[in-house]
mmCIF file of C-alpha atoms in Angstrom:
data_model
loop_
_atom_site.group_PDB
_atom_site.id
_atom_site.type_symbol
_atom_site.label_atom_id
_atom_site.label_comp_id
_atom_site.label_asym_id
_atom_site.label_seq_id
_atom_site.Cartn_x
_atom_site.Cartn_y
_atom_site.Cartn_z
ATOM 1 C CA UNK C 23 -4.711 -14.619 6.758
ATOM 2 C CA UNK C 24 -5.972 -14.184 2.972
ATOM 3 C CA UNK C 25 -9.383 -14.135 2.622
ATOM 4 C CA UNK C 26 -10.278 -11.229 5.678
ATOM 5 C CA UNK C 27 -10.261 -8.479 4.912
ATOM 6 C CA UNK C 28 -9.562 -7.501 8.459
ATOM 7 C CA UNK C 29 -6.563 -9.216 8.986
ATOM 8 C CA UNK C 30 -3.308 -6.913 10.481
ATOM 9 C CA UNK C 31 0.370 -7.546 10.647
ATOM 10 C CA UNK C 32 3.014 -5.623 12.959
ATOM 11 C CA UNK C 33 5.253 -3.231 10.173
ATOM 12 C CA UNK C 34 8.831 -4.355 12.255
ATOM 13 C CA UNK C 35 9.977 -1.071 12.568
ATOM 14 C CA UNK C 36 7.038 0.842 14.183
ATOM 15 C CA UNK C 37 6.022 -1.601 16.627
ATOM 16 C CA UNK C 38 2.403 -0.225 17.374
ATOM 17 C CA UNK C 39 1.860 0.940 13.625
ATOM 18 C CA UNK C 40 -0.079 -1.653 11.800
ATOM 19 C CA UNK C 41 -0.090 -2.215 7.633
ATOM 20 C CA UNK C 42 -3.776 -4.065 6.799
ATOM 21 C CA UNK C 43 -2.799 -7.483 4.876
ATOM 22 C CA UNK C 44 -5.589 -5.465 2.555
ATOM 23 C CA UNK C 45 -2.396 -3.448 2.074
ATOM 24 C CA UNK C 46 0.453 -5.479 1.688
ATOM 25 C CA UNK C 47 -1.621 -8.295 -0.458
ATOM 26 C CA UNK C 48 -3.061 -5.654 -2.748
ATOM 27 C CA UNK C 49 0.340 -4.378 -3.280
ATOM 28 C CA UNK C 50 1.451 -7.464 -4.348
ATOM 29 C CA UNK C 51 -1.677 -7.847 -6.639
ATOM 30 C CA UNK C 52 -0.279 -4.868 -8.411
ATOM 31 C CA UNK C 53 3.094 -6.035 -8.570
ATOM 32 C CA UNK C 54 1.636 -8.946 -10.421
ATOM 33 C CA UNK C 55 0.045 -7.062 -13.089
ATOM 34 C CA UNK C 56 2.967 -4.569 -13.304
ATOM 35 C CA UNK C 57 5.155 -7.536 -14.471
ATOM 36 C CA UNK C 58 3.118 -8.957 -17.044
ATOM 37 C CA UNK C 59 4.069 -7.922 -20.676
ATOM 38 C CA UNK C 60 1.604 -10.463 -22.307
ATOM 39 C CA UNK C 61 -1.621 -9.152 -24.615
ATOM 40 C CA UNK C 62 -3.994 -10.656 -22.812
ATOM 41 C CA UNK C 63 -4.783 -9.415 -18.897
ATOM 42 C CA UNK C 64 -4.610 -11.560 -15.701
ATOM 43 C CA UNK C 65 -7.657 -13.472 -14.426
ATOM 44 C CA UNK C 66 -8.476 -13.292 -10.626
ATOM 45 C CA UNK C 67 -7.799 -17.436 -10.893
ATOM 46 C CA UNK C 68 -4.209 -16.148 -12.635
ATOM 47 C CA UNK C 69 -2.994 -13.277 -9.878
ATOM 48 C CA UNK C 70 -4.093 -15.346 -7.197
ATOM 49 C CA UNK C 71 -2.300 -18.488 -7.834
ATOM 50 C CA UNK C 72 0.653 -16.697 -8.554
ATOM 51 C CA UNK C 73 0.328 -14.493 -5.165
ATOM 52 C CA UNK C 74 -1.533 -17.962 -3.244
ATOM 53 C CA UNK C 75 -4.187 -16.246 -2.088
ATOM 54 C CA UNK C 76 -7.567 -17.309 -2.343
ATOM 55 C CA UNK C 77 -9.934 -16.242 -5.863
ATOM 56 C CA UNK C 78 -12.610 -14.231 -3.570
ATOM 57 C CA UNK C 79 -10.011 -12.682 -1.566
ATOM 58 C CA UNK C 80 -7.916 -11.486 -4.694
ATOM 59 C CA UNK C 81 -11.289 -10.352 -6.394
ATOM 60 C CA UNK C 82 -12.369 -8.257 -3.263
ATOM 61 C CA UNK C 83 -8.590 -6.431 -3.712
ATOM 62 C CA UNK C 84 -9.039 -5.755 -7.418
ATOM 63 C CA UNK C 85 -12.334 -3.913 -6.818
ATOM 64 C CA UNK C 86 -10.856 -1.790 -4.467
ATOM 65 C CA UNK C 87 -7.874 -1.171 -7.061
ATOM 66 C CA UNK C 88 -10.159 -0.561 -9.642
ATOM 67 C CA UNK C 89 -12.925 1.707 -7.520
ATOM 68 C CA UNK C 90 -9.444 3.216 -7.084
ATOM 69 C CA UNK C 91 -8.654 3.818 -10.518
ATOM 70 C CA UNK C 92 -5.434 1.726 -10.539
ATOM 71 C CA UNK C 93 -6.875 -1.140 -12.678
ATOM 72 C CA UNK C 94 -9.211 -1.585 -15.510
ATOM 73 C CA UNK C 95 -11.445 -5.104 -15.849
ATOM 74 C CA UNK C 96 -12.660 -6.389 -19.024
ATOM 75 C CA UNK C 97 -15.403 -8.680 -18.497
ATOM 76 C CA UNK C 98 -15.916 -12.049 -20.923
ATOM 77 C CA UNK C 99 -13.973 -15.103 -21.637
ATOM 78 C CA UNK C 100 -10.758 -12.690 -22.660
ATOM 79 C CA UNK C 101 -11.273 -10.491 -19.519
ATOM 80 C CA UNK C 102 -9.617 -9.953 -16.570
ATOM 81 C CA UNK C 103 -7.538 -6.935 -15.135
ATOM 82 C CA UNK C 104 -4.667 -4.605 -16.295
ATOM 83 C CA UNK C 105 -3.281 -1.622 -14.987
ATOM 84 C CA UNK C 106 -4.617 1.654 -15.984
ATOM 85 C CA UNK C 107 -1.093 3.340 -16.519
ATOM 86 C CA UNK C 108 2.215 2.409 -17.023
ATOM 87 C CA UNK C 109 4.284 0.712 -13.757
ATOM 88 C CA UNK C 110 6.656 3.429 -13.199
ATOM 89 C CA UNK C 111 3.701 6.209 -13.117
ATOM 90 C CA UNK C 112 1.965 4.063 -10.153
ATOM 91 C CA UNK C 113 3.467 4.749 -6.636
ATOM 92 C CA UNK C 114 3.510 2.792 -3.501
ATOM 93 C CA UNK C 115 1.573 5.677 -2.148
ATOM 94 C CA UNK C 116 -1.497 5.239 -4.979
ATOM 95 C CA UNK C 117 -2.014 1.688 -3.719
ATOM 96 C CA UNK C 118 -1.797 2.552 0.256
ATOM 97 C CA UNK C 119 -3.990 5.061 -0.626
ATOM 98 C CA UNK C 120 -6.506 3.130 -2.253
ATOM 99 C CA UNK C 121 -6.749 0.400 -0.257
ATOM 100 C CA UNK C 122 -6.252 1.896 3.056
ATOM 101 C CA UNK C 123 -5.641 5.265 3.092
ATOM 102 C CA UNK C 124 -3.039 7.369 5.677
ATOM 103 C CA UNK C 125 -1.896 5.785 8.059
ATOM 104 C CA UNK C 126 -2.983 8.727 10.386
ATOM 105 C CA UNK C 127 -5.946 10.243 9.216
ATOM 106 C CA UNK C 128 -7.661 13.018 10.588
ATOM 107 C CA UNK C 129 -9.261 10.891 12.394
ATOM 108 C CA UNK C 130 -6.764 9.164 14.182
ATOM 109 C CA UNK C 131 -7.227 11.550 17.227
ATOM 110 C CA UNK C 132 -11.034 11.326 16.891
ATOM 111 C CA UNK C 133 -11.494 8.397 19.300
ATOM 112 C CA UNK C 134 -11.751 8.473 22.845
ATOM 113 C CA UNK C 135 -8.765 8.279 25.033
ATOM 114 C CA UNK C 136 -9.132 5.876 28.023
ATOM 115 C CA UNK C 137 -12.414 7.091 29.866
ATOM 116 C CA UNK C 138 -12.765 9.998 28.708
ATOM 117 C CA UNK C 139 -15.441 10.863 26.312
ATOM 118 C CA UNK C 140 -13.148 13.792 24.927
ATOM 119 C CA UNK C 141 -9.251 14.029 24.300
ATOM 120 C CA UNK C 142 -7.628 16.092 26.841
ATOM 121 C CA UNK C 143 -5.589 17.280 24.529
ATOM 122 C CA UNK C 144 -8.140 17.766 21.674
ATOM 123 C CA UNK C 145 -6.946 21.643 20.590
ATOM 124 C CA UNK C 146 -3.456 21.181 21.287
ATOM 125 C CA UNK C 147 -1.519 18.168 21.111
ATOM 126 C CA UNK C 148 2.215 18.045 20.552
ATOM 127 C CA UNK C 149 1.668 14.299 19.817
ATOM 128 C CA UNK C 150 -1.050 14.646 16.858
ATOM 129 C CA UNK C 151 2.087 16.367 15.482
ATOM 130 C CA UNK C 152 4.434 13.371 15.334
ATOM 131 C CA UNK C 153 1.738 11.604 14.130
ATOM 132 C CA UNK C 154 1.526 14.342 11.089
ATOM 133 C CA UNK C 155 5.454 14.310 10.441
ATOM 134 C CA UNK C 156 5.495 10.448 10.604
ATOM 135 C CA UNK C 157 2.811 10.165 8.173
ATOM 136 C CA UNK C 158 3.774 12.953 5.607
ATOM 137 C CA UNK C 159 7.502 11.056 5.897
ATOM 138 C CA UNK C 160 5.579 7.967 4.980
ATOM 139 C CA UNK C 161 3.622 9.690 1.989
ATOM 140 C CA UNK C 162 6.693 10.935 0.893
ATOM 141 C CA UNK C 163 8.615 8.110 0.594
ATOM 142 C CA UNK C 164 6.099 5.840 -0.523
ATOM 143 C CA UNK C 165 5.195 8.189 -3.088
ATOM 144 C CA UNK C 166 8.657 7.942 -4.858
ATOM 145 C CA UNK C 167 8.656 4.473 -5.058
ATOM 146 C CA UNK C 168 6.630 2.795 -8.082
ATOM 147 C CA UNK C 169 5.631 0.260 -9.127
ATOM 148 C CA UNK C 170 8.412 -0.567 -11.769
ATOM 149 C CA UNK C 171 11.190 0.424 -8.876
ATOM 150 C CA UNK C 172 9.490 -3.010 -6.945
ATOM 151 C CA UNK C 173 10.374 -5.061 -9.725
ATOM 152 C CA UNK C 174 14.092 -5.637 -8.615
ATOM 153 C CA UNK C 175 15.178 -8.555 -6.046
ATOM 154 C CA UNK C 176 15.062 -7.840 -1.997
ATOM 155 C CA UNK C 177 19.236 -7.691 -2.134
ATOM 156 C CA UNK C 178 18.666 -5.324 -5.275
ATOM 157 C CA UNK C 179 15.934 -3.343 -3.925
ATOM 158 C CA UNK C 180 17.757 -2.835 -0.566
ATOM 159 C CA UNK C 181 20.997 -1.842 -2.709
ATOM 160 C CA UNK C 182 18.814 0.923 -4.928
ATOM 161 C CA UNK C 183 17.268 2.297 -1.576
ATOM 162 C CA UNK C 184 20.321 3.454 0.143
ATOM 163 C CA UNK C 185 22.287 4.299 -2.995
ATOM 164 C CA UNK C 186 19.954 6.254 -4.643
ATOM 165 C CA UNK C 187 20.758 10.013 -5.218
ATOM 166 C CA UNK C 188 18.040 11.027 -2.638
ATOM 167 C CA UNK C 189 18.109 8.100 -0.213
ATOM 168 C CA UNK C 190 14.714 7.362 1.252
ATOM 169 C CA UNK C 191 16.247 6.374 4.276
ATOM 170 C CA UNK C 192 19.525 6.576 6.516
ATOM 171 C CA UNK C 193 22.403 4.496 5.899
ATOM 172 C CA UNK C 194 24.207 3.657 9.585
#
């Protein structure tokens, strides 16, 4: 739910792979900004309204975006946030990246498996590979998709997707 940080949802076609609402809601904070053509930037009252998330929760997302250097904030009774380059030159991949990072990291294999102290498997593991492929195949993607390509409607986007002249995923 808005407003934790914390909070996960299932990504429906990787069962066990989780996306942080952090994520998906700062995504969506971006999107926001990416579609407004007006002088003046967005308030944190103004994105979150229009995404219905809560002020604090929408303010702790645009510090990560701009610690992340994907938004600027101007301070003052005419402040509030913009983007710090144009929507097409902003990927998927820059926002996952800011605000959560890969989706294996190096990491990933760092914890302990069952009761063990230490993986098994620790200097060779045929499944840390997977893991690698998976997540380069997700950095890949998601870094050819910007912000500007996000602007179209779910029947649109799904259309541009399969139809584009290097499909980011298989038709069936």
């Amino acid at each position: 739910a808005p407003g934790n940080l914390d909070t996960e949802f299932q990504i429906p076609m990787l069962g066990s792979m989780q996306l942080l609402a952090q994520e998906e809601y700062g995504l969506r904070c971006l999107l926001e900004l990416s579609r407004h053509s007006g002088p003046e930037p967005l308030t944190i009252q103004e994105i979150a309204k229009a995404e219905g998330l809560s002020p604090d929760y929408t303010a702790k997302l645009l510090r990560e975006l701009r610690r992340g250097g994907l938004v600027n904030s101007t301070r003052g009774a005419a402040g509030g946030y913009r983007l710090t380059r144009e929507p097409e030159k902003i990927s998927v991949w820059d926002a996952i990246e800011v605000l959560g990072g890969s989706l294996f990291p190096d990491r990933f294999c760092d914890g302990p498996p069952g009761q063990r102290s230490l993986c098994v498997r620790g200097s060779d593991c045929s499944i840390r590979s997977i893991w690698r492929l998976v997540d380069d195949a997700v950095r890949d993607v998601l870094g050819r998709i910007s912000l500007r390509d996000l602007h179209r409607a779910e029947i649109a986007m799904g259309t541009w997707l399969e139809t584009r002249p290097e499909p980011l995923r298989r038709t069936q």
